[in-house]
Coordinates of C-alpha atoms and ligand atoms in Angstrom, one line a residue:
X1 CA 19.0 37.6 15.9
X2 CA 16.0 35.4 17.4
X3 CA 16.4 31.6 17.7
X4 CA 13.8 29.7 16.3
X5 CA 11.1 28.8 19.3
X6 CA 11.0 25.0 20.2
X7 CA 8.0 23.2 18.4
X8 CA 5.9 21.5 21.1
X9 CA 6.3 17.5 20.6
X10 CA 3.9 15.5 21.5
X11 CA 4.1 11.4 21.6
X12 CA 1.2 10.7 20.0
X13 CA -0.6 7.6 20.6
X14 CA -2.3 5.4 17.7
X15 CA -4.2 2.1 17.0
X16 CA -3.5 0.2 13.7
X17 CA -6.4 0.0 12.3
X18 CA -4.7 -3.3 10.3
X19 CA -4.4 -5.8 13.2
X20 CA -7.2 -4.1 15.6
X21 CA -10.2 -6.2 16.2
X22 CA -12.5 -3.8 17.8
X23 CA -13.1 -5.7 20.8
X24 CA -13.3 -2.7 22.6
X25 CA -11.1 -3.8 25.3
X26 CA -9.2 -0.4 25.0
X27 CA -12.1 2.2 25.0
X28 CA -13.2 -0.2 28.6
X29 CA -10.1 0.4 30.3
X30 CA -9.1 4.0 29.9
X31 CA -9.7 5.4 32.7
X32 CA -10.0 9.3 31.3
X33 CA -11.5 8.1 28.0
X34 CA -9.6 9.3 25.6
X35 CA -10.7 6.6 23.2
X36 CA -13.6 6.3 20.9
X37 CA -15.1 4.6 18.0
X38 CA -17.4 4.6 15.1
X39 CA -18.4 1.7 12.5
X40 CA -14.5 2.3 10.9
X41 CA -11.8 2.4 13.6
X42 CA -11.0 2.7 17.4
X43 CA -8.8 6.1 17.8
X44 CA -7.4 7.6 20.7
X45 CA -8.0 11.5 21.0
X46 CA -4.4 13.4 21.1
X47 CA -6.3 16.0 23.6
X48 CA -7.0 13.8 26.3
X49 CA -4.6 10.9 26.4
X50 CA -1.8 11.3 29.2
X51 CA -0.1 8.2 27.8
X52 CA -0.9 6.1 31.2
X53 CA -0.4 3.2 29.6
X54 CA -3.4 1.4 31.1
X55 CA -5.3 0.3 27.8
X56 CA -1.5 -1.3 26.3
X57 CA -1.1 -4.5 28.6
X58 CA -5.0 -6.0 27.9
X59 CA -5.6 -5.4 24.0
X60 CA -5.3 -8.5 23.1
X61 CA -3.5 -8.0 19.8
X62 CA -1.3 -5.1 20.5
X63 CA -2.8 -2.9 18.1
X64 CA -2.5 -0.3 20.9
X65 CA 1.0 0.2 21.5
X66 CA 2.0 2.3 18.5
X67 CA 3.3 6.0 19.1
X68 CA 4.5 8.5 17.0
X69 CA 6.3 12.0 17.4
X70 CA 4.1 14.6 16.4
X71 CA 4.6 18.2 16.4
X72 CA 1.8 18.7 19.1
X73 CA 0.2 21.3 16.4
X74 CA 0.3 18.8 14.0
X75 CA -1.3 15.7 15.9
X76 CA -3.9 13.6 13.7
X77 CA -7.1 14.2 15.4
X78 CA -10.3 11.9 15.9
X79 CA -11.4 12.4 12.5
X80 CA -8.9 11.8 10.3
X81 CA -7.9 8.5 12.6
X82 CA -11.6 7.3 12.3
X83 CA -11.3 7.4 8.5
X84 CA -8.0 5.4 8.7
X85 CA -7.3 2.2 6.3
X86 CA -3.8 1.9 7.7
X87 CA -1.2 3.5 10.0
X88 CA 0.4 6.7 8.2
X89 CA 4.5 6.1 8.7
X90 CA 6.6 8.3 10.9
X91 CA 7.3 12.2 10.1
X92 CA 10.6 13.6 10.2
X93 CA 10.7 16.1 13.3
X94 CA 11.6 20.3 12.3
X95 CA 15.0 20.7 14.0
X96 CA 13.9 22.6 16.9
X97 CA 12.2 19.8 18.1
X98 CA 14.0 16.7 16.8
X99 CA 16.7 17.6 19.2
X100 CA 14.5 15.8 22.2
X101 CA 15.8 12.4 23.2
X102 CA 12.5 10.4 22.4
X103 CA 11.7 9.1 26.2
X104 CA 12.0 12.6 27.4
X105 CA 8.7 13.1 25.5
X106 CA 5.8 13.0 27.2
X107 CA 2.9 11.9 26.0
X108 CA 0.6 14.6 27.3
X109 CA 1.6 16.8 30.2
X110 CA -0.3 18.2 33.1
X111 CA -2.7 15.2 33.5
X112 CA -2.9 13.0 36.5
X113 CA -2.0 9.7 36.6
X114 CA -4.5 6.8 36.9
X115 CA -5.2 4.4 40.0
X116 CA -2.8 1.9 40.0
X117 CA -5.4 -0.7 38.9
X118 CA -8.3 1.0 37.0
X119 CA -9.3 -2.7 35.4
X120 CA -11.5 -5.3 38.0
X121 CA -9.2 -8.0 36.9
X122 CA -5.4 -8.6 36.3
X123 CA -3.7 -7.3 33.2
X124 CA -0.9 -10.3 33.4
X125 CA -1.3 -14.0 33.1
X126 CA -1.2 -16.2 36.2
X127 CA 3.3 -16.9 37.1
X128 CA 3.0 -20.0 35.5
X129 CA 0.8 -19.9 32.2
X130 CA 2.3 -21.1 29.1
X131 CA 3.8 -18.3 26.5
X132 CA 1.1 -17.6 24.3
X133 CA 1.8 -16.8 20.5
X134 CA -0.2 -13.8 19.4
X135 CA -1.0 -12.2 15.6
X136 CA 0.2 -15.0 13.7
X137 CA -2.1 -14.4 11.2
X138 CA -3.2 -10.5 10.5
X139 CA -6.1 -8.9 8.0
X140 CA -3.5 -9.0 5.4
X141 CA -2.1 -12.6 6.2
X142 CA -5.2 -14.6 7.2
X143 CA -5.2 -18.8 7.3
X144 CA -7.8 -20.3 5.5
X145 CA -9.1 -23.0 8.0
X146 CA -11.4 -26.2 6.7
X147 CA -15.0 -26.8 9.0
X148 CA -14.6 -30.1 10.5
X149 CA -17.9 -29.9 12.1
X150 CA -20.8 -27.9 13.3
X151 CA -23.6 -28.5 15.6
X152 CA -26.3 -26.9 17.8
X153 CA -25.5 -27.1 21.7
X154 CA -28.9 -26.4 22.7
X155 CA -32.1 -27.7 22.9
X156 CA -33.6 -27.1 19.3
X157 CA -37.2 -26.0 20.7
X158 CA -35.2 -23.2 22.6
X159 CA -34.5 -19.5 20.8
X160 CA -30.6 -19.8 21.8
X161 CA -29.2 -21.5 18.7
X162 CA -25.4 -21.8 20.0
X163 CA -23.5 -24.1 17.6
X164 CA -19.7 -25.7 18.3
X165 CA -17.9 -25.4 15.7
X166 CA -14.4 -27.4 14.7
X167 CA -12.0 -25.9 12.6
X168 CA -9.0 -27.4 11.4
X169 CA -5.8 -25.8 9.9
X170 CA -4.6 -29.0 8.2
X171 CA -0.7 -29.0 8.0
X172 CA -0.2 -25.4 9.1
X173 CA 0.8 -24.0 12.5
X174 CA -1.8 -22.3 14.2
X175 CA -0.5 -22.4 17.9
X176 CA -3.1 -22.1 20.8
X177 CA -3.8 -21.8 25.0
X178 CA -6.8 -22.4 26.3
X179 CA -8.2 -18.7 27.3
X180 CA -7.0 -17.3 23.9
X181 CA -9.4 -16.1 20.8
X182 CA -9.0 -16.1 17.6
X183 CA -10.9 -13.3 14.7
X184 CA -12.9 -15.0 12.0
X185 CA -13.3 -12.5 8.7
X186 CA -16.7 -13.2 7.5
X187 CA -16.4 -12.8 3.4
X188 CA -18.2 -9.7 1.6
X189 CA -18.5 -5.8 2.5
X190 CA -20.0 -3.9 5.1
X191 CA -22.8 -1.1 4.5
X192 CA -20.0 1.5 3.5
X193 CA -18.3 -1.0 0.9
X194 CA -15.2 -2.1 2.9
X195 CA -14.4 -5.7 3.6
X196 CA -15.8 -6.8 7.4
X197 CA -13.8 -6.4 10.3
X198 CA -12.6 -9.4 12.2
X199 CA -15.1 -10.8 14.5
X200 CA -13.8 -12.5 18.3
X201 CA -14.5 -15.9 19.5
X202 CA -12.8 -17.4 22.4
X203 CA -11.5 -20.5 21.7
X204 CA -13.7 -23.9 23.4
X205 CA -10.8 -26.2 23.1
X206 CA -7.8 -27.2 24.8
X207 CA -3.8 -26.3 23.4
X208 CA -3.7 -29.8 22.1
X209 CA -6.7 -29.4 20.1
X210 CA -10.6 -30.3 19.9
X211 CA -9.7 -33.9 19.2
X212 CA -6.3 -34.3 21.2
X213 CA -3.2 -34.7 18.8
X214 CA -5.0 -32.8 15.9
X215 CA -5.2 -29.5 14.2
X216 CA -7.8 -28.1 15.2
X217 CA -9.7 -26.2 17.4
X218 CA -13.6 -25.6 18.5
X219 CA -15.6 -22.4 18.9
X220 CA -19.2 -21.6 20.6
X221 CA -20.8 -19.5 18.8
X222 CA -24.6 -17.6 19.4
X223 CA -26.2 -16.8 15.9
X224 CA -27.4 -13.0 16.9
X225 CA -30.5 -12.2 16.1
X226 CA -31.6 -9.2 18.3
X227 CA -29.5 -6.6 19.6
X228 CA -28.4 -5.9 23.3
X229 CA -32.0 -4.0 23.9
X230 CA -33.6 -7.2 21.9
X231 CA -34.4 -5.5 18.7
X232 CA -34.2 -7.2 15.4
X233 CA -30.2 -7.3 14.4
X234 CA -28.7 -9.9 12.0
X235 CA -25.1 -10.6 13.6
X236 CA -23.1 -11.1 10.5
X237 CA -20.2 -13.1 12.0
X238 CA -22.2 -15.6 14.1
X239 CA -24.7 -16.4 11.4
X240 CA -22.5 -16.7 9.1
X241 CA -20.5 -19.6 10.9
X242 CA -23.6 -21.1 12.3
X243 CA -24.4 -21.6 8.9
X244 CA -21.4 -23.3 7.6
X245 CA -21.0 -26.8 6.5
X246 CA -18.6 -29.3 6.7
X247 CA -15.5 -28.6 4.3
X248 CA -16.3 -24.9 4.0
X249 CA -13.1 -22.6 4.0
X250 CA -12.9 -19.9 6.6
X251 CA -10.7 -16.8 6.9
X252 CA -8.8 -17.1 10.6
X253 CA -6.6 -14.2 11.9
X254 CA -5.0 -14.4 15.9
X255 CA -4.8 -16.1 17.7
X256 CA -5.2 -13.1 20.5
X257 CA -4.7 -12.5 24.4
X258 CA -1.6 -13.0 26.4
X259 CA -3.3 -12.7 29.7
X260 CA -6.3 -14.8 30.2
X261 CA -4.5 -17.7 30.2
X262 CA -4.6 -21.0 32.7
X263 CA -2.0 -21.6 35.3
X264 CA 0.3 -24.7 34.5
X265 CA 1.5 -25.6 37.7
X266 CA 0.7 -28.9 39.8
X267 CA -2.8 -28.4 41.8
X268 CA -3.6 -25.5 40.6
X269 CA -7.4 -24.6 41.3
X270 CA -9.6 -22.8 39.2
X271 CA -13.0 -20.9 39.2
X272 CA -15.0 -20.5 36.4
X273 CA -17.7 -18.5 36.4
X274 CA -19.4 -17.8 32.8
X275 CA -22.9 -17.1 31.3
X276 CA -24.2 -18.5 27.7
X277 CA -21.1 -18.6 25.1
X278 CA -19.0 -17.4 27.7
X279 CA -18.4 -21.1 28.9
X280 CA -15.6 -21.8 25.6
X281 CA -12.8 -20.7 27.5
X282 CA -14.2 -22.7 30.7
X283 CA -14.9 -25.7 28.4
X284 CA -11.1 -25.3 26.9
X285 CA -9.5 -25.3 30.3
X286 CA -11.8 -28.1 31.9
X287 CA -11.0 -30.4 28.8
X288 CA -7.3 -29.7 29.5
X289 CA -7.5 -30.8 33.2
X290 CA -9.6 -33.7 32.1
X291 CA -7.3 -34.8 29.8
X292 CA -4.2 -35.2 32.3
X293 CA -6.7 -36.4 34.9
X294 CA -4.8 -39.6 35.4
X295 CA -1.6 -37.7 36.5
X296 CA -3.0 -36.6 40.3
X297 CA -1.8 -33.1 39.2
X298 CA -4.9 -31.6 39.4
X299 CA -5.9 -29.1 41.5
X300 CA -10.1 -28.5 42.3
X301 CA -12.3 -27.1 39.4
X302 CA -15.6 -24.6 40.7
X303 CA -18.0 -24.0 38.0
X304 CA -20.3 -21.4 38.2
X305 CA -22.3 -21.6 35.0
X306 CA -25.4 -19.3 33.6
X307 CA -28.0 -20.0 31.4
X308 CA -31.9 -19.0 31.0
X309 CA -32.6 -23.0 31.0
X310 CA -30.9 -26.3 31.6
X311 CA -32.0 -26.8 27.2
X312 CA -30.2 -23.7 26.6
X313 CA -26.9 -24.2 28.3
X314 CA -24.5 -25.2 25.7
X315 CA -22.5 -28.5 26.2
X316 CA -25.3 -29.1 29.5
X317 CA -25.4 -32.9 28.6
X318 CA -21.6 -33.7 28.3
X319 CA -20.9 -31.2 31.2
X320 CA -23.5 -33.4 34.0
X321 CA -21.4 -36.6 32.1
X322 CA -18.5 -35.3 34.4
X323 CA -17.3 -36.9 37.3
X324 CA -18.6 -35.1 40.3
X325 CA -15.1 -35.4 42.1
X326 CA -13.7 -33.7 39.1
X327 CA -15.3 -30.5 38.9
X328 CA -17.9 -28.9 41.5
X329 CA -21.0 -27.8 38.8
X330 CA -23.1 -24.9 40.3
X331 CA -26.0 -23.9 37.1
X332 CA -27.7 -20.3 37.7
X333 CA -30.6 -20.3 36.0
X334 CA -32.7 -17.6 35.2
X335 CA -35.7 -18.8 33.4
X336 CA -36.4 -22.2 34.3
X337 CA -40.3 -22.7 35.0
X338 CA -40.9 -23.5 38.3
X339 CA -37.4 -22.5 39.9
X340 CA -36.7 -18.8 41.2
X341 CA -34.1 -16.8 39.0
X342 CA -31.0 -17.4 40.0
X343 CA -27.9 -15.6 38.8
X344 CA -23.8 -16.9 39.2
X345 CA -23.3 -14.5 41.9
X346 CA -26.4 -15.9 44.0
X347 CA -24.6 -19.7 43.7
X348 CA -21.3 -17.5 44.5
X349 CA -23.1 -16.1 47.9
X350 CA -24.0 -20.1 48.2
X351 CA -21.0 -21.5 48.2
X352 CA -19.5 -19.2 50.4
X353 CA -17.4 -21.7 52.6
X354 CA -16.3 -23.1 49.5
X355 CA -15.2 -20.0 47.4
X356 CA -13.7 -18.4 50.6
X357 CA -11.6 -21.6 50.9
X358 CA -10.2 -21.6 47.4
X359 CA -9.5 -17.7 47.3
X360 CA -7.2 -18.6 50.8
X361 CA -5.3 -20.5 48.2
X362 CA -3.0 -19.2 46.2
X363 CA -3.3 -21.8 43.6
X364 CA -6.5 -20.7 42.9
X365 CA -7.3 -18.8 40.0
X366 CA -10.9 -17.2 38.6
X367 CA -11.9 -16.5 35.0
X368 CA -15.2 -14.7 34.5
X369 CA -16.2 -14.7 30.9
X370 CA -19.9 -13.6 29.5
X371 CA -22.2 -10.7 29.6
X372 CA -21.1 -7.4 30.7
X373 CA -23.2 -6.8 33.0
X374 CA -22.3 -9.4 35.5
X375 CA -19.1 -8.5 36.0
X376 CA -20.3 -6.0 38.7
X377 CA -22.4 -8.8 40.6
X378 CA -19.4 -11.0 40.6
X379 CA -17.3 -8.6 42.1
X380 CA -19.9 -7.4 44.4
X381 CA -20.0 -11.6 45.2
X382 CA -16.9 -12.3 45.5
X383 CA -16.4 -9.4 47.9
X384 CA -19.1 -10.2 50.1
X385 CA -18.0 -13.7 50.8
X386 CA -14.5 -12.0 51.4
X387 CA -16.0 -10.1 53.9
X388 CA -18.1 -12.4 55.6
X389 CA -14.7 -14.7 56.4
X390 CA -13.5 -11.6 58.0
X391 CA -11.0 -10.7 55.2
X392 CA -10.6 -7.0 53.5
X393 CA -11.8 -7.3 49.7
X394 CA -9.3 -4.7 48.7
X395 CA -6.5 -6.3 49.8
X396 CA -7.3 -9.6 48.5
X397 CA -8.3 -7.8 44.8
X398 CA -5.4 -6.0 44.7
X399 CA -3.2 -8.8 45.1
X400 CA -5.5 -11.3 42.7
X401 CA -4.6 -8.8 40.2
X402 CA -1.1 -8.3 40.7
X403 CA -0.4 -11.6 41.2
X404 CA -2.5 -12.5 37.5
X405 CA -5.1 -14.9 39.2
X406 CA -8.7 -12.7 38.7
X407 CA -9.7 -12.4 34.7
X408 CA -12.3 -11.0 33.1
X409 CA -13.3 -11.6 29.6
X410 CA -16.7 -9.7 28.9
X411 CA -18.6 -8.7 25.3
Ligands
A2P1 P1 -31.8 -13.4 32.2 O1 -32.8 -14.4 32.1 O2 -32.1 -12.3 33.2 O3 -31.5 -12.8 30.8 P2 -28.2 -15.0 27.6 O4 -29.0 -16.2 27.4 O5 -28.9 -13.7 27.3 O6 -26.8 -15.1 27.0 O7 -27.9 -14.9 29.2 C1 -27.2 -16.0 29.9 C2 -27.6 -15.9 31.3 O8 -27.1 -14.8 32.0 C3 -29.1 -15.8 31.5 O9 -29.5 -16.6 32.5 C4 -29.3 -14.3 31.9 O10 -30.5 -14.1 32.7 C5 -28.1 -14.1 32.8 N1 -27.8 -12.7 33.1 C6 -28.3 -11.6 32.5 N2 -27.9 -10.5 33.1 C7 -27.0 -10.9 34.1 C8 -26.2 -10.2 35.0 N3 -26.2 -8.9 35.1 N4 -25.5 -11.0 35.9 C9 -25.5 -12.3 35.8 N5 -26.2 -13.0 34.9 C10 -27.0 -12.3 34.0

C-alpha cells in the first residue's frame, strides 16, 4: 500500500487588514516586492515572499507580522487578500503535513536572502529611547478625542494652508513619544461604500503633551488639494481636520512607530532635517529639549528645515523666537523671490564642518522626515560630507543603522 504524499506547507505571510494603516511602509521596504496594494488592502503575494522578514521590524503598527500555515496549494492569493475585511482564522493542517514542527516551515524556499540592510535608515530605536506604547486604540476600538484648537501655520496669502491642531483625550490614557503618529478616521464612506481607512499624522508635540502637564497632543496637518503630479485631488483626512472647530469630536486610533523615536540620554545631539509638515516630529522633539533646557543635559540641536518660502514654513515665527545657542536653524528655501533654490541637502553640503563633527559623535542622532524624494539627496549629502572628512560612508551608514541613530520618515 502507498502512503499518502506529504502536502507542501507553506508559512504564509498576511497583513490584518483591521489595524493596517496603509502607510505603505511595507510595500517600501521589501526588497523582492512581494507586496502590493489597491484602494482596499496591502497584501503580500504567497509566490514571491521568502519570509525575509525585512518589512516586520518598520510597520509601525505590526499589522505585518501575522503568518499562517497553509497547504502551499491552498495559499490565499492577491485577490482574495485585496478584498479582505478581516483576517480569516487559522486552518487545521491534513495529517501528512501537520506533522511539521512549525519553525521548521519555511516560508518560501529557494529564494535568496536580502542585503543585510535593504532600508537607508535604522529599523530600531536609538539604545536609549523611551518604550513606546503602540495600537492602543484599533479601527474597532478608536478614542474619541475633543479639538482644543486649530490654526493656520502659514502665511494666509500663501497656497500651503498647514494648520496645528490640539487634540485632547480628557481623562483617558493616550500615551505618546515624540517621533510617534497617531491614525485619525475621518467619518463617512469611501467611493466603494466602506468606512475610510485611517489616515497618519506624526505627532508635533512632546510626551508630556502640547501644553506640558495636559492631555493632549498637536498635529501639522497640509489640507491637500492637488495630487503628487499637482492635479486637482481633495485629501479627505487633511481637509477634514483643517476644517474642524474647537470642541469637535474626533475618531483617534495608534499611537504607531516603535522606532523613530528620540534618544533619552544626557547630551545627546540631534539632526533634524524635514521639509513642509514634515517638521511635527522635529517640532515634538525640539519642544522636549526646550522644556528641560534648564537642566544642562542637553546635547546640540541641527535643523535643517525646507520650505518654498519663509510665509510658508509652518511654526517659522516661533521657530526664529529660539535661542540661537539652543538650536543651529539652517531654512532651504526653494521659492523665495530673489534668493537661488536651495534644498536641505545644499545647507547639508554647507555645513559640512559642522555635520561631519556631529556624525564623529555618537550621541548624535538624525531624523529626516518629509517628501519622498529627498531622502535620496540626503543620503547623497550626508555621504559626501562623509567623504570629504576622509571617512568611508558605508561604514559609517551601516553602523548609524545598527546602532538606531539614522531615521527616515517619508510620505
Ligand atoms: P520645490 O519648490 O522644488 O517644490 P512642499 O511645499 O511641496 O511640501 O515642499 C517643501 C519643500 O521641499 C519645498 O521647498 C520643495 O521645493 C522642497 N523639495 C521638493 N522636492 C525636494 C527634494 N527632492 N529634495 C529636497 N527638497 C525638496
Amino acid at each position: 500500500m502507498n502512503a499518502p504524499l506529504p502536502a507542501e506547507v507553506l508559512k504564509q505571510h498576511l497583513i490584518d487588514p483591521e489595524i493596517c494603516i496603509r502607510c505603505n511602509t511595507c510595500e517600501e521596504t521589501c526588497p523582492i516586492k512581494a507586496i502590493t496594494h489597491d484602494s482596499n488592502n496591502y497584501v503580500v503575494d504567497p509566490d514571491i515572499c521568502n519570509g525575509c522578514m525585512a518589512c516586520v521590524p518598520p510597520c509601525p503598527t505590526g499589522a505585518i507580522d501575522n503568518w499562517r500555515l497553509m497547504v502551499r496549494a491552498e495559499a490565499y492569493g492577491v485577490q482574495e487578500q485585496l478584498g479582505w475585511e478581516e483576517l480569516p482564522g487559522e486552518k487545521a493542517l491534513p495529517e501528512t503535513a501537520a506533522a511539521l514542527p512549525a519553525d521548521d516551515v519555511p516560508a518560501v524556499t529557494g529564494l535568496a536572502a536580502p542585503a543585510p540592510f535593504s532600508a537607508p535608515g535604522a529599523t530600531v530605536p536609538p539604545w536609549s529611547a523611551a518604550h513606546p506604547y503602540v495600537n492602543l486604540y484599533t479601527h474597532k476600538t478608536p478614542m474619541t478625542a475633543t479639538v482644543v484648537g486649530n490654526y493656520r501655520v502659514t502665511g494666509a496669502d500663501t497656497e500651503s494652508d498647514i494648520h496645528h491642531i490640539v487634540l485632547d483625550f480628557g481623562e483617558l490614557p493616550f500615551p505618546v513619544l515624540e517621533g510617534q503618529s497617531i491614525g485619525i478616521l475621518p467619518p463617512g464612506l469611501d467611493a466603494q461604500g466602506r468606512p475610510h481607512h485611517a489616515r497618519q499624522y506624526s505627532l508635533a508635540s512632546p510626551r508630556d503633551g502640547e501644553r506640558a502637564g495636559y492631555n493632549n497632543l498637536s498635529l501639522t496637518v497640509k489640507r491637500v488639494t492637488e495630487d503628487h503630479a499637482g492635479a486637482a485631488a481633495h485629501g479627505v483626512c487633511s481637509n477634514y481636520l483643517c476644517d474642524l472647530a474647537k470642541n469637535d469630536k474626533v475618531q483617534v486610533i495608534g499611537p504607531f512607530g516603535h522606532t523613530f523615536l528620540m534618544p533619552n540620554h544626557p547630551r545627546a545631539n540631534l539632526i533634524m532635517i524635514c521639509t513642509g509638515t514634515g517638521s511635527a516630529p522635529m517640532r515634538a522633539m525640539t519642544e522636549r529639549y526646550r522644556r528641560r533646557i534648564d537642566t544642562g543635559e542637553n546635547g546640540r540641536l541641527l535643523l535643517f528645515f525646507g520650505a518654498r518660502t519663509e510665509r510658508e514654513l509652518p511654526y517659522f515665527g516661533p521657530l526664529m523666537k529660539l535661542p540661537r545657542d539652543f538650536i543651529d536653524i539652517n531654512l532651504a528655501l526653494s521659492r523665495e523671490t530673489g534668493q537661488p533654490k536651495r534644498y536641505v541637502q545644499d545647507l547639508i553640503r554647507e555645513r559640512a564642518a559642522s555635520v561631519r563633527e556631529l556624525l564623529a559623535d555618537r550621541n548624535t542622532c538624525i531624523y529626516v522626515c518629509g517628501l519622498k524624494g529627498m531622502e535620496v539627496g540626503v543620503l547623497d549629502a550626508l555621504r559626501d560630507v562623509t567623504v570629504q572628512g576622509g571617512q568611508d560612508w558605508s561604514i559609517l551608514h551601516d553602523a548609524l543603522r545598527r546602532e538606531g541613530r539614522l531615521h527616515f520618515e517619508t510620505y
